Amino acid sequence: MSPVASDGSDLPRGLRSLLTSNPTAIIAVDPDGLIAFVNGAAEYLFRHRSSLLVGQPVEVLIPSLASGRRSGSRRSSFSHPLPRRMAAGLDVHGRRRDGSEFPVTFTTVNLTPTDLGDGRYWAVVAVTDVSARVSAERQLAELSRSYLTLAQLNHAIVRAPDADALFASTCQIAVEQGGYLGAWIAVSSPDGRVTAVAQAGALGVYINQLDITLDLDDPRSGGPVGTSLREGRPCFSTDFLRDPATAPWQESARRYGVAACGSFPLRTQGRVVATLTLYTDRPTAFDDGVGDLLTQVAEDVSFALDGFGGAKALVAEVTARRDLLRRLVLAEEKERGRIACDLHDDSVQVLAAVSLRLSVLSKRVGSSPEAADVASMVQTISDTVALATDSLRNLLFELEPPLLAQSFVDALRTTAERVFEDETTTWSVTCVEEVDLPDIERGQALRIAKEALINARKHAHASHVDIVLHRRDGGVEVAVTDDGDGLPADGDVEHLPQRRGHRGLETMRDRASATGGWCRLERSGARGATLRFFVPHAGRD
């Protein structure tokens, strides 16, 4: 079987035109898994020349295709030549010539067996770089993680009986909820040495051997901890292993996986008495406003230090808790709006342009003998772009801000209409008594309800959903009941295992808890489930 020229010059004209002019990166693979052809878009995407790629294993460009399961799937695709999509759940990355990798979604990678007309078959792989989308999702996850961490820290501020308990809780929450490698609170002694008064996480040995001083003549005073204690300002090292200020601790930090850290001063009566330091393996952990939010938490912890021991201070702490919740919610909604704007202006518009060009290309295929195959390939790529566009539009819907201009009941109805807009699922909203909530609490309640409705649509496959509201004990209780697939017959529904990458139920509970309320999942008869949550009015302690 003769190979195809690397530039595709010996391919049928219609097929050559489709592959070479396509804006999507196209890789053609023969039955042995060897690259037979790449178009110009693929050369640019992978930073490779086609003449150097033809004849190489496809795993050179897409390493995840090296698994035995993928190899069997490839053979099956040639034995049964039908267009097929790659298996869901596969973590697919492309690899450029310099060895750098970038994410591609499996919905934009398709194996399409193509008959070249002379007994040769190709599997045509269409690859789309989704780095921008993955980056946006990562930013949103970082912000969400920080929001929930701050909410828990806010509760610790209110409940802690003294400074030692507050310090211990702060470190523990930062590690358990925020996902930091380690957290510690440092104070300085009269001789200028820095010691730990509280710590949590897996970096105990690392923290205990830091040997930090405030002596300006000592290089061990110039890191984030010493600078924050000495100058009374937040200090970050976002590239810890190459930051000149952290040189004395880099060798040890490398062994423990430290990539970045942030230190935040804590004050009593305006005087710096300690600093909270967080270590992470995520270099971007303090980006996109997270550092500012953590700085605000340090200020609220400082306020709590001032307030221990008096009823007046306790009232001020409760007020600070509510103000902090308001700031966190506003910061989260602002960041969600920014990410949604970026996705709409960039990714969605690019996909729309690709879809338009594919439509034009489809009309230019003509009526040559190979037109049917070419038309099929165009349709496959168009379907792929449509799937990616739908996925991004669903993400944009989830990022939309709560409908605060409407009453709570009307906003719930509008949310249900949008969630089930293209579905056959029926729904109802029943309000037993007149209810409403202040904006911040209403926003959290609407996000919980939206997540519950999306779960009923995506995972429970419900045919009907009931939303019932009650006024309860200084707040509003909402029950979202579906008739879908239901919950496992065995086991504790309050501790169901989370699917990897999904924290929907945990996030709903955290949102309710952040307002001072609660959220729980219940079985509903033989089929279905009920998500029930309570959100208090702002004035309720």
Coordinates of C-alpha atoms in Angstrom, one line a residue:
M1 CA 0.0 0.0 0.0
S2 CA 1.7 3.2 -1.2
P3 CA 1.9 6.1 1.3
V4 CA 0.2 9.4 0.7
A5 CA 2.4 12.4 0.0
S6 CA 3.0 14.5 3.1
D7 CA 1.4 17.5 1.4
G8 CA -1.7 15.5 0.3
S9 CA -1.0 16.2 -3.3
D10 CA -2.0 12.7 -4.4
L11 CA -5.3 12.7 -2.6
P12 CA -8.7 13.1 -4.4
R13 CA -9.2 16.8 -5.1
G14 CA -12.3 17.2 -2.9
L15 CA -10.8 15.4 0.0
R16 CA -7.5 17.3 -0.3
S17 CA -9.4 20.6 -0.4
L18 CA -11.4 19.7 2.7
L19 CA -8.3 18.7 4.7
T20 CA -5.8 21.3 3.7
S21 CA -8.2 24.3 4.0
N22 CA -10.0 23.3 7.1
P23 CA -9.4 25.7 10.0
T24 CA -9.5 22.8 12.5
A25 CA -6.3 20.8 13.1
I26 CA -6.7 17.5 11.1
I27 CA -4.5 14.4 11.6
A28 CA -5.0 11.3 9.4
V29 CA -3.9 8.0 10.9
D30 CA -3.6 4.7 9.1
P31 CA -4.7 1.3 10.5
D32 CA -1.3 0.8 12.1
G33 CA -1.6 4.0 14.1
L34 CA 1.0 5.9 12.0
I35 CA 0.4 9.5 11.0
A36 CA -0.4 9.6 7.3
F37 CA -1.2 13.3 6.9
V38 CA -1.5 16.5 8.8
N39 CA -2.9 19.8 7.5
G40 CA -1.6 23.3 8.0
A41 CA -3.7 24.0 11.0
A42 CA -2.3 20.9 12.7
E43 CA 1.3 21.9 11.8
Y44 CA 0.6 25.3 13.5
L45 CA -1.1 23.8 16.5
F46 CA 1.6 21.2 17.3
R47 CA 4.5 23.3 16.0
H48 CA 5.6 20.5 13.8
R49 CA 6.3 20.2 10.1
S50 CA 4.2 17.6 8.2
S51 CA 7.2 16.1 6.5
L52 CA 8.7 15.2 9.9
L53 CA 5.5 13.7 11.2
V54 CA 4.3 11.4 8.4
G55 CA 5.1 7.8 9.4
Q56 CA 5.4 8.6 13.1
P57 CA 3.1 7.0 15.7
V58 CA 0.1 9.3 16.4
E59 CA 1.1 9.1 20.1
V60 CA 3.9 11.6 19.2
L61 CA 1.1 14.2 19.0
I62 CA -1.6 12.7 21.3
P63 CA 0.1 10.6 24.0
S64 CA -3.1 9.5 25.6
L65 CA -3.9 7.4 22.5
A66 CA -1.1 5.0 23.6
S67 CA -3.3 3.0 26.0
G68 CA -4.2 -0.5 25.1
R69 CA -7.9 0.3 25.2
R70 CA -7.4 3.1 22.7
S71 CA -5.4 0.8 20.4
G72 CA -8.3 -1.8 20.5
S73 CA -10.8 1.0 19.8
R74 CA -8.7 2.1 16.8
R75 CA -8.7 -1.4 15.3
S76 CA -12.4 -1.6 15.9
S77 CA -13.0 1.7 14.1
F78 CA -11.3 0.2 10.9
S79 CA -13.2 -3.1 11.2
H80 CA -16.5 -1.3 11.5
P81 CA -16.0 2.0 9.5
L82 CA -18.5 4.3 11.1
P83 CA -17.8 7.8 12.5
R84 CA -17.3 7.6 16.2
R85 CA -16.4 9.8 19.1
M86 CA -13.5 9.1 21.5
A87 CA -14.5 7.6 24.8
A88 CA -15.9 10.0 27.4
G89 CA -13.7 10.6 30.5
L90 CA -10.4 10.3 28.7
D91 CA -8.0 13.0 29.8
V92 CA -6.7 14.0 26.3
H93 CA -3.7 16.3 25.9
G94 CA -1.8 17.2 22.7
R95 CA 2.0 17.5 22.7
R96 CA 4.0 20.1 20.8
R97 CA 7.4 19.7 19.3
D98 CA 9.1 21.3 22.3
G99 CA 7.4 18.8 24.7
S100 CA 4.8 21.2 26.1
E101 CA 1.3 19.8 26.4
F102 CA -2.1 21.4 26.1
P103 CA -5.6 20.1 26.8
V104 CA -8.1 19.1 24.1
T105 CA -11.6 18.0 25.0
F106 CA -12.7 14.6 23.8
T107 CA -15.9 16.1 22.3
T108 CA -13.6 17.9 19.8
V109 CA -11.6 14.7 18.8
N110 CA -13.3 12.3 16.5
L111 CA -12.2 9.1 14.8
T112 CA -13.8 9.0 11.4
P113 CA -12.8 6.1 9.1
T114 CA -12.4 7.4 5.6
D115 CA -12.1 5.3 2.5
L116 CA -9.5 6.9 0.2
G117 CA -10.9 5.0 -2.8
D118 CA -8.0 2.7 -3.5
G119 CA -8.3 0.2 -0.6
R120 CA -6.7 2.5 2.0
Y121 CA -8.5 3.7 5.1
W122 CA -7.7 6.5 7.4
A123 CA -8.9 7.5 10.8
V124 CA -9.3 11.3 10.6
V125 CA -8.7 13.0 14.0
A126 CA -10.0 16.6 14.4
V127 CA -8.3 18.3 17.4
T128 CA -9.2 21.6 19.0
D129 CA -7.0 23.4 21.6
V130 CA -9.2 24.2 24.6
S131 CA -6.5 25.8 26.8
A132 CA -8.5 29.0 27.2
R133 CA -11.6 27.1 28.4
V134 CA -9.6 24.9 30.8
S135 CA -7.8 28.0 32.1
A136 CA -11.1 29.8 32.7
E137 CA -12.5 26.7 34.5
R138 CA -9.4 26.5 36.6
Q139 CA -9.7 30.2 37.5
L140 CA -13.3 29.7 38.5
A141 CA -12.4 26.6 40.6
E142 CA -9.7 28.6 42.4
L143 CA -12.1 31.4 43.2
S144 CA -14.8 29.0 44.3
R145 CA -12.3 27.2 46.5
S146 CA -11.2 30.5 48.1
Y147 CA -14.8 31.7 48.5
L148 CA -15.7 28.5 50.5
T149 CA -12.4 28.7 52.5
L150 CA -13.2 32.3 53.5
A151 CA -16.7 31.4 54.4
Q152 CA -15.5 28.7 56.8
L153 CA -12.8 31.0 58.2
N154 CA -15.5 33.5 58.9
H155 CA -17.4 31.0 61.0
A156 CA -14.2 30.3 62.9
I157 CA -13.8 34.0 63.6
V158 CA -17.2 34.1 65.2
R159 CA -17.0 30.9 67.2
A160 CA -13.4 30.9 68.5
P161 CA -13.2 31.5 72.3
D162 CA -9.7 32.9 72.2
A163 CA -6.7 33.7 70.0
D164 CA -5.1 30.3 70.2
A165 CA -8.3 28.5 69.1
L166 CA -8.7 31.0 66.3
F167 CA -5.2 30.5 65.1
A168 CA -5.5 26.7 65.1
S169 CA -8.9 26.8 63.3
T170 CA -7.6 29.2 60.7
C171 CA -4.7 26.9 59.8
Q172 CA -6.8 23.8 59.8
I173 CA -9.5 25.3 57.5
A174 CA -7.0 26.7 55.1
V175 CA -5.5 23.2 54.6
E176 CA -8.7 21.1 54.6
Q177 CA -11.0 23.5 52.7
G178 CA -8.6 25.6 50.7
G179 CA -6.4 22.7 49.6
Y180 CA -3.1 24.4 50.7
L181 CA -0.1 22.2 51.4
G182 CA 0.5 23.8 54.7
A183 CA -0.5 26.8 56.8
W184 CA 1.1 28.3 59.9
I185 CA 0.9 31.4 62.1
A186 CA 4.3 32.9 63.1
V187 CA 5.2 35.4 65.8
S188 CA 8.5 37.1 66.6
S189 CA 10.4 36.7 69.8
P190 CA 12.3 39.5 71.6
D191 CA 15.6 38.3 70.0
G192 CA 14.2 38.6 66.5
R193 CA 13.7 34.9 65.9
V194 CA 10.4 33.7 64.2
T195 CA 8.5 30.8 65.7
A196 CA 5.2 29.0 65.0
V197 CA 2.2 29.3 67.3
A198 CA -0.1 27.2 65.1
Q199 CA 0.2 25.1 62.0
A200 CA -1.6 22.5 59.9
G201 CA -1.0 20.4 56.9
A202 CA 1.8 18.1 55.6
L203 CA 4.6 20.6 56.0
G204 CA 5.3 20.4 59.7
V205 CA 8.9 19.3 59.3
Y206 CA 9.5 21.9 56.6
I207 CA 8.0 24.7 58.7
N208 CA 9.9 23.7 61.9
Q209 CA 13.3 23.9 60.1
L210 CA 12.8 27.2 58.3
D211 CA 14.9 29.2 60.8
I212 CA 13.6 32.7 59.9
T213 CA 14.9 35.9 61.5
L214 CA 13.9 39.6 61.4
D215 CA 17.6 40.8 61.3
L216 CA 18.0 42.8 58.1
D217 CA 21.6 41.7 57.8
D218 CA 20.6 38.1 57.6
P219 CA 19.4 36.7 54.3
R220 CA 16.8 34.6 56.2
S221 CA 14.9 37.8 56.9
G222 CA 14.0 38.6 53.3
G223 CA 11.3 36.0 52.6
P224 CA 7.5 36.6 52.7
V225 CA 7.2 35.7 56.4
G226 CA 9.9 38.0 57.6
T227 CA 8.8 40.8 55.3
S228 CA 5.2 40.5 56.3
L229 CA 6.0 40.6 60.0
R230 CA 8.5 43.4 59.7
E231 CA 6.7 45.7 57.3
G232 CA 3.1 44.8 58.1
R233 CA 1.9 44.1 54.6
P234 CA 0.9 41.0 52.6
C235 CA 3.8 39.5 50.8
F236 CA 3.7 36.8 48.0
S237 CA 6.2 34.6 46.3
T238 CA 4.4 33.2 43.2
D239 CA 7.5 31.4 41.9
F240 CA 9.0 30.2 45.1
L241 CA 11.7 28.0 43.6
R242 CA 13.3 30.9 41.6
D243 CA 12.5 33.9 43.8
P244 CA 15.8 35.4 45.1
A245 CA 14.1 36.3 48.4
T246 CA 13.3 32.6 49.1
A247 CA 16.8 31.3 48.2
P248 CA 17.6 30.0 51.8
W249 CA 14.6 27.6 51.7
Q250 CA 14.3 26.6 48.1
E251 CA 16.2 23.3 48.3
S252 CA 13.9 22.1 51.1
A253 CA 10.8 23.6 49.4
R254 CA 11.5 21.6 46.2
R255 CA 11.4 18.3 48.2
Y256 CA 8.0 19.2 49.7
G257 CA 6.4 20.4 46.4
V258 CA 6.1 24.1 47.4
A259 CA 5.4 26.3 44.3
A260 CA 4.1 29.5 45.9
C261 CA 3.3 31.1 49.2
G262 CA 1.6 34.1 50.7
S263 CA 2.0 35.8 54.1
F264 CA -0.6 38.1 55.6
P265 CA 0.0 40.2 58.7
L266 CA -2.3 39.9 61.8
R267 CA -2.7 42.9 64.1
T268 CA -3.9 43.8 67.6
Q269 CA -4.7 47.4 68.3
G270 CA -3.1 48.3 65.0
R271 CA 0.2 46.6 65.9
V272 CA 1.5 43.6 63.9
V273 CA 1.7 40.6 66.2
A274 CA 1.7 37.6 63.9
T275 CA 1.5 36.6 60.2
L276 CA -0.5 33.9 58.5
T277 CA 1.4 32.0 55.8
L278 CA -0.1 29.6 53.2
Y279 CA 2.0 27.3 51.0
T280 CA 0.6 25.8 47.8
D281 CA 1.7 23.6 44.9
R282 CA -0.5 25.8 42.6
P283 CA 1.6 28.7 41.2
T284 CA -1.6 30.7 40.3
A285 CA -3.3 30.2 43.7
F286 CA -3.0 33.8 44.7
D287 CA -4.1 35.3 41.3
D288 CA -7.4 36.8 40.2
G289 CA -8.3 38.6 43.4
V290 CA -7.7 35.6 45.7
G291 CA -4.8 37.3 47.4
D292 CA -7.0 40.4 48.0
L293 CA -9.7 38.2 49.6
L294 CA -7.2 36.5 51.8
T295 CA -5.8 39.9 52.9
Q296 CA -9.3 40.9 53.9
V297 CA -9.7 37.7 56.0
A298 CA -6.4 38.5 57.8
E299 CA -7.9 41.9 58.6
D300 CA -11.0 40.2 60.0
V301 CA -8.9 37.8 62.0
S302 CA -7.1 40.9 63.4
F303 CA -10.5 42.4 64.3
A304 CA -11.4 39.2 66.1
L305 CA -8.1 39.4 68.1
D306 CA -9.1 42.9 69.2
G307 CA -12.5 41.8 70.2
F308 CA -12.0 38.8 72.5
G309 CA -13.6 39.3 75.9
G310 CA -16.6 41.7 75.3
A311 CA -20.2 41.5 74.3
K312 CA -19.8 44.6 72.2
A313 CA -17.0 43.0 70.3
L314 CA -19.1 39.9 69.7
V315 CA -21.8 42.0 68.0
A316 CA -19.2 43.6 65.9
E317 CA -17.9 40.2 64.9
V318 CA -21.3 39.1 63.8
T319 CA -21.6 42.2 61.7
A320 CA -18.1 41.5 60.2
R321 CA -19.3 38.0 59.3
R322 CA -22.2 39.4 57.4
D323 CA -20.1 42.1 55.7
L324 CA -17.5 39.5 54.8
L325 CA -20.1 37.2 53.3
R326 CA -21.4 40.2 51.2
R327 CA -17.9 41.0 50.0
L328 CA -17.2 37.4 49.1
V329 CA -20.4 37.0 47.2
L330 CA -19.8 40.2 45.3
A331 CA -16.2 39.2 44.5
E332 CA -17.4 35.8 43.3
E333 CA -20.1 37.3 41.1
K334 CA -17.7 39.8 39.7
E335 CA -15.2 37.1 38.8
R336 CA -17.9 34.9 37.3
G337 CA -19.0 37.8 35.1
R338 CA -15.4 38.5 34.0
I339 CA -14.9 34.8 33.0
A340 CA -18.2 34.7 31.2
C341 CA -17.4 37.8 29.3
D342 CA -14.0 36.4 28.3
L343 CA -15.6 33.1 27.1
H344 CA -18.3 34.9 25.1
D345 CA -15.9 37.4 23.5
D346 CA -13.2 34.8 22.6
S347 CA -14.0 31.1 22.6
V348 CA -17.7 31.3 21.6
Q349 CA -17.0 33.8 18.8
V350 CA -14.1 31.7 17.5
L351 CA -16.3 28.6 17.4
A352 CA -19.1 30.6 15.6
A353 CA -16.5 31.7 13.0
V354 CA -15.4 28.1 12.5
S355 CA -19.0 26.9 12.1
L356 CA -19.6 29.5 9.5
R357 CA -16.5 28.5 7.5
L358 CA -17.5 24.9 7.7
S359 CA -20.9 25.8 6.3
V360 CA -19.3 27.6 3.4
L361 CA -16.9 24.7 2.8
S362 CA -19.8 22.3 2.7
K363 CA -21.4 24.2 -0.1
R364 CA -18.1 24.2 -2.1
V365 CA -17.6 20.4 -1.9
G366 CA -19.3 19.9 -5.3
S367 CA -20.6 16.7 -6.8
S368 CA -17.4 14.8 -7.3
P369 CA -17.4 11.0 -6.7
E370 CA -15.8 11.5 -3.3
A371 CA -18.3 14.2 -2.4
A372 CA -20.3 11.9 -0.1
D373 CA -17.3 11.1 2.0
V374 CA -16.2 14.7 2.1
A375 CA -19.7 15.8 3.1
S376 CA -19.8 13.2 5.9
M377 CA -16.5 14.5 7.2
V378 CA -17.7 18.1 7.1
Q379 CA -20.8 17.2 9.0
T380 CA -18.8 15.3 11.6
I381 CA -16.6 18.3 12.2
S382 CA -19.6 20.6 12.3
D383 CA -21.2 18.4 14.9
T384 CA -18.0 18.5 16.9
V385 CA -18.0 22.3 16.8
A386 CA -21.7 22.4 17.8
L387 CA -21.0 20.1 20.8
A388 CA -18.1 22.4 22.0
T389 CA -20.3 25.5 21.5
D390 CA -23.2 24.0 23.5
S391 CA -20.8 23.0 26.2
L392 CA -19.5 26.6 26.4
R393 CA -23.0 28.1 26.3
N394 CA -24.0 25.8 29.2
L395 CA -21.0 27.0 31.2
L396 CA -22.0 30.6 30.4
F397 CA -25.5 29.9 31.8
E398 CA -24.0 28.5 35.0
L399 CA -21.9 31.6 35.3
E400 CA -24.9 34.0 35.0
P401 CA -25.5 36.1 38.1
P402 CA -28.7 35.5 40.2
L403 CA -31.8 37.3 39.1
L404 CA -31.9 39.8 42.0
A405 CA -34.2 42.3 40.2
Q406 CA -37.1 39.8 40.6
S407 CA -38.7 38.5 43.7
F408 CA -37.3 35.2 45.0
V409 CA -40.3 33.2 43.7
D410 CA -40.3 34.9 40.3
A411 CA -36.5 34.4 40.0
L412 CA -37.0 30.7 40.8
R413 CA -39.5 30.4 38.0
T414 CA -37.2 32.1 35.6
T415 CA -34.3 29.9 36.6
A416 CA -36.4 26.7 36.1
E417 CA -37.6 28.0 32.7
R418 CA -34.0 28.4 31.5
V419 CA -32.7 25.1 33.0
F420 CA -35.5 23.1 31.3
E421 CA -35.8 25.3 28.2
D422 CA -34.9 22.6 25.7
E423 CA -36.1 19.6 27.7
T424 CA -39.3 17.7 28.0
T425 CA -39.1 17.9 31.8
T426 CA -42.1 19.6 33.4
W427 CA -41.8 21.6 36.6
S428 CA -43.8 23.7 39.2
V429 CA -43.0 26.3 41.8
T430 CA -45.3 26.4 44.8
C431 CA -45.0 29.1 47.5
V432 CA -47.0 28.2 50.6
E433 CA -46.6 31.6 52.2
E434 CA -45.2 34.9 51.0
V435 CA -41.4 34.7 51.2
D436 CA -38.4 36.7 50.3
L437 CA -34.8 37.2 51.3
P438 CA -32.2 40.1 51.2
D439 CA -30.1 40.2 48.0
I440 CA -27.0 38.4 49.3
E441 CA -28.9 35.5 50.9
R442 CA -31.3 35.4 47.9
G443 CA -28.3 35.1 45.6
Q444 CA -27.0 32.1 47.5
A445 CA -30.4 30.5 47.6
L446 CA -30.9 30.9 43.9
R447 CA -27.4 29.4 43.1
I448 CA -28.3 26.4 45.3
A449 CA -31.7 26.0 43.6
K450 CA -30.1 26.3 40.1
E451 CA -27.5 23.6 40.9
A452 CA -30.3 21.3 42.2
L453 CA -32.3 21.8 39.0
I454 CA -29.3 21.3 36.8
N455 CA -28.6 18.0 38.6
A456 CA -32.2 16.9 38.2
R457 CA -31.8 17.5 34.4
K458 CA -28.3 16.2 33.8
H459 CA -27.9 13.3 36.3
A460 CA -31.4 12.3 37.6
H461 CA -33.0 12.4 34.1
A462 CA -36.2 13.6 35.8
S463 CA -39.5 13.9 33.9
H464 CA -41.0 16.3 36.5
V465 CA -39.6 18.6 39.3
D466 CA -41.5 20.3 42.1
I467 CA -40.1 23.3 43.9
V468 CA -41.9 24.2 47.2
L469 CA -41.1 27.2 49.4
H470 CA -42.0 27.6 53.1
R471 CA -41.3 30.4 55.5
R472 CA -39.5 28.8 58.5
D473 CA -38.0 30.2 61.7
G474 CA -36.6 33.5 60.4
G475 CA -35.8 32.4 56.9
V476 CA -36.9 30.4 53.9
E477 CA -36.9 26.6 53.4
V478 CA -36.9 25.3 49.8
A479 CA -37.5 21.7 48.7
V480 CA -36.6 20.6 45.1
T481 CA -38.1 17.2 44.5
D482 CA -37.6 15.2 41.3
D483 CA -39.0 11.8 40.0
G484 CA -35.7 10.8 38.4
D485 CA -33.3 7.9 38.9
G486 CA -33.3 8.3 42.7
L487 CA -30.5 7.6 45.2
P488 CA -28.8 4.3 46.1
A489 CA -30.9 2.0 48.2
D490 CA -28.1 1.4 50.6
G491 CA -25.8 3.8 52.4
D492 CA -26.0 7.2 54.0
V493 CA -27.4 9.8 51.6
E494 CA -25.6 12.5 53.5
H495 CA -22.2 11.0 52.7
L496 CA -22.6 9.8 49.1
P497 CA -19.2 9.4 47.3
Q498 CA -18.4 12.4 45.0
R499 CA -17.7 11.8 41.4
R500 CA -14.2 12.9 40.4
G501 CA -14.2 16.6 39.5
H502 CA -17.8 17.1 40.8
R503 CA -18.5 19.0 44.0
G504 CA -22.1 20.0 43.4
L505 CA -23.7 18.7 46.6
E506 CA -20.8 19.8 48.7
T507 CA -20.8 23.3 47.2
M508 CA -24.6 23.6 47.8
R509 CA -24.1 22.6 51.5
D510 CA -21.2 25.1 51.8
R511 CA -23.3 27.9 50.3
A512 CA -26.1 27.3 52.7
S513 CA -23.7 27.0 55.6
A514 CA -22.0 30.3 54.7
T515 CA -25.4 32.1 55.2
G516 CA -25.9 30.3 58.6
G517 CA -28.4 27.8 57.1
W518 CA -28.2 24.1 56.1
C519 CA -28.7 21.8 53.1
R520 CA -29.4 18.1 52.9
L521 CA -30.3 15.4 50.4
E522 CA -33.2 13.0 51.0
R523 CA -34.8 10.0 49.4
S524 CA -38.2 10.7 47.9
G525 CA -40.4 7.6 47.8
A526 CA -39.5 4.7 45.6
R527 CA -38.0 7.0 42.9
G528 CA -36.5 10.4 42.9
A529 CA -34.8 12.6 45.5
T530 CA -35.3 15.8 47.4
L531 CA -32.7 18.5 47.9
R532 CA -33.9 20.6 50.9
F533 CA -32.2 23.7 52.2
F534 CA -32.7 26.6 54.6
V535 CA -31.4 30.1 54.3
P536 CA -32.0 32.6 57.1
H537 CA -32.7 36.3 56.9
A538 CA -29.6 38.5 57.3
G539 CA -30.8 39.6 60.8
R540 CA -30.9 36.1 62.2
D541 CA -27.9 35.1 64.4

